[in-house]
Amino acid sequence: MTSDLRRQLILGAAKRCFARHGYNGTTTKSVAAAAAISEALLFKHFPSKAALYAEILSDECEADPALTELLEREPSTATLVELIRGMVEHFLEIADGPDQEEAQRLRLMATSHLDDGEFARLLYAKIETLIGAVFVTSLERAVAAGDARPFSGDPLNLFWFAHHTVMTAALTRLPATPCLAYGKAGDLERQLCEFLLRGIGLNDAAIALHLGRALAPGAGKAAIAESA
């Protein structure tokens, strides 16, 4: 069996284990047993349970047709706005929706920062690989088009500032009684988008034009699957 095939076998077994027992209830030993291999062989492909889970989430992101369509667009101001809007929508849906699995992933991401950080580091690396280049190139195109002010420092930091802001906003809404009353979800989505787009440098004219289109009734919804 080739290394790639063995890797896919392990991931398939891990998906079944995580689906049945959740993250905390799954061990590398149980995944190895489900894949009919030794735990030592599993560790040759994945160094930890966190690495396994992060890889599964990355695969799910790459299989998302809405995200694939967005990442295949020509980098532009419109693509940049849709990327931010999709990220905001994704996090707010986790906080407000009934999908407990997604909510648990967000909690896991938060607790990872307070623990050894392994899971968070792995997932951030996956997100950067998947989305980082599209964000940076679209921001550069927005600056060239006069839609955004020139930036200093690492442009990818602007993506992470936006990501962390909306993730924190979502965390306040995870408890049964929200920690903070933000008001109507529709208003919050627009306010967050405007705040983040101004923060990464877009001017008001570009925001009004492109965000207005993205939030118009009937506009396509592109999910940015962060699986936090």
Short mmCIF file of C-alpha atoms in Angstrom, two decimals, residues 108-219:
data_model
loop_
_atom_site.label_atom_id
_atom_site.label_comp_id
_atom_site.label_asym_id
_atom_site.label_seq_id
_atom_site.Cartn_x
_atom_site.Cartn_y
_atom_site.Cartn_z
CA LEU A 108 -11.86 23.46 20.67
CA MET A 109 -10.07 26.25 18.81
CA ALA A 110 -10.55 28.59 21.77
CA THR A 111 -9.36 26.09 24.37
CA SER A 112 -6.32 25.23 22.25
CA HIS A 113 -5.07 28.79 22.77
CA LEU A 114 -5.23 28.22 26.53
CA ASP A 115 -3.58 24.80 26.34
CA ASP A 116 -0.52 23.89 24.24
CA GLY A 117 -1.80 25.68 21.10
CA GLU A 118 -1.06 22.69 18.85
CA PHE A 119 -4.49 22.42 17.27
CA ALA A 120 -4.76 26.18 16.70
CA ARG A 121 -1.31 26.36 15.09
CA LEU A 122 -2.10 23.49 12.75
CA LEU A 123 -5.45 24.93 11.72
CA TYR A 124 -4.05 28.43 11.20
CA ALA A 125 -1.40 26.94 8.90
CA LYS A 126 -4.10 25.13 6.91
CA ILE A 127 -6.20 28.29 6.60
CA GLU A 128 -3.21 30.34 5.47
CA THR A 129 -2.34 27.79 2.80
CA LEU A 130 -5.91 27.69 1.55
CA ILE A 131 -6.94 31.36 1.65
CA GLY A 132 -3.88 33.51 2.33
CA ALA A 133 -2.68 34.00 -1.26
CA VAL A 134 -6.15 34.93 -2.54
CA PHE A 135 -6.58 37.48 0.24
CA VAL A 136 -3.18 39.12 -0.31
CA THR A 137 -3.48 39.27 -4.10
CA SER A 138 -7.03 40.65 -3.92
CA LEU A 139 -5.90 43.30 -1.44
CA GLU A 140 -3.04 44.28 -3.77
CA ARG A 141 -5.52 44.57 -6.66
CA ALA A 142 -7.82 46.72 -4.51
CA VAL A 143 -4.94 49.08 -3.72
CA ALA A 144 -3.97 49.26 -7.40
CA ALA A 145 -7.60 50.04 -8.34
CA GLY A 146 -7.78 52.88 -5.82
CA ASP A 147 -10.30 51.00 -3.69
CA ALA A 148 -7.97 50.63 -0.69
CA ARG A 149 -5.14 52.57 0.87
CA PRO A 150 -1.60 51.19 0.56
CA PHE A 151 -0.68 48.91 3.44
CA SER A 152 2.53 48.63 5.44
CA GLY A 153 3.93 45.51 7.07
CA ASP A 154 2.80 41.99 6.28
CA PRO A 155 -0.57 42.11 4.44
CA LEU A 156 -1.47 38.65 5.73
CA ASN A 157 -1.63 40.13 9.24
CA LEU A 158 -4.70 42.07 8.09
CA PHE A 159 -6.42 38.78 7.29
CA TRP A 160 -5.61 37.40 10.74
CA PHE A 161 -6.80 40.61 12.45
CA ALA A 162 -10.14 40.18 10.64
CA HIS A 163 -10.30 36.46 11.43
CA HIS A 164 -9.59 36.90 15.13
CA THR A 165 -12.08 39.76 15.46
CA VAL A 166 -14.99 37.81 14.03
CA MET A 167 -14.00 34.61 15.87
CA THR A 168 -14.08 36.49 19.18
CA ALA A 169 -17.47 37.98 18.30
CA ALA A 170 -18.77 34.48 17.61
CA LEU A 171 -17.42 33.15 20.92
CA THR A 172 -19.53 35.66 22.85
CA ARG A 173 -22.63 34.06 21.34
CA LEU A 174 -21.83 30.41 22.04
CA PRO A 175 -23.30 30.09 25.57
CA ALA A 176 -27.04 29.49 25.88
CA THR A 177 -27.19 32.99 27.30
CA PRO A 178 -24.87 35.12 25.11
CA CYS A 179 -22.10 36.94 26.95
CA LEU A 180 -22.86 40.09 24.96
CA ALA A 181 -26.07 41.26 23.30
CA TYR A 182 -25.07 42.40 19.81
CA GLY A 183 -28.61 42.83 18.53
CA LYS A 184 -30.10 41.61 15.26
CA ALA A 185 -28.00 39.11 13.31
CA GLY A 186 -28.52 40.90 9.99
CA ASP A 187 -27.37 44.23 11.41
CA LEU A 188 -24.40 42.57 13.10
CA GLU A 189 -23.28 40.93 9.85
CA ARG A 190 -23.22 44.24 8.01
CA GLN A 191 -21.55 46.11 10.87
CA LEU A 192 -18.84 43.46 11.21
CA CYS A 193 -18.20 43.44 7.47
CA GLU A 194 -17.95 47.23 7.33
CA PHE A 195 -15.66 47.33 10.38
CA LEU A 196 -13.32 44.68 9.00
CA LEU A 197 -13.22 46.07 5.46
CA ARG A 198 -12.35 49.53 6.75
CA GLY A 199 -9.74 47.95 9.00
CA ILE A 200 -7.97 46.28 6.08
CA GLY A 201 -7.98 49.56 4.18
CA LEU A 202 -10.99 49.68 1.86
CA ASN A 203 -12.56 53.08 1.31
CA ASP A 204 -16.23 53.81 1.89
CA ALA A 205 -17.09 54.00 -1.81
CA ALA A 206 -15.70 50.52 -2.49
CA ILE A 207 -17.41 49.09 0.59
CA ALA A 208 -20.76 50.60 -0.35
CA LEU A 209 -20.51 49.26 -3.91
CA HIS A 210 -19.26 45.73 -3.32
CA LEU A 211 -20.71 44.96 0.11
CA GLY A 212 -24.09 46.26 -1.03
CA ARG A 213 -24.02 43.71 -3.85
CA ALA A 214 -22.85 40.88 -1.59
CA LEU A 215 -25.60 41.47 0.98
CA ALA A 216 -28.38 42.13 -1.52
CA PRO A 217 -31.42 39.81 -1.29
CA GLY A 218 -30.84 36.77 -3.44
CA ALA A 219 -27.08 37.26 -3.63
#
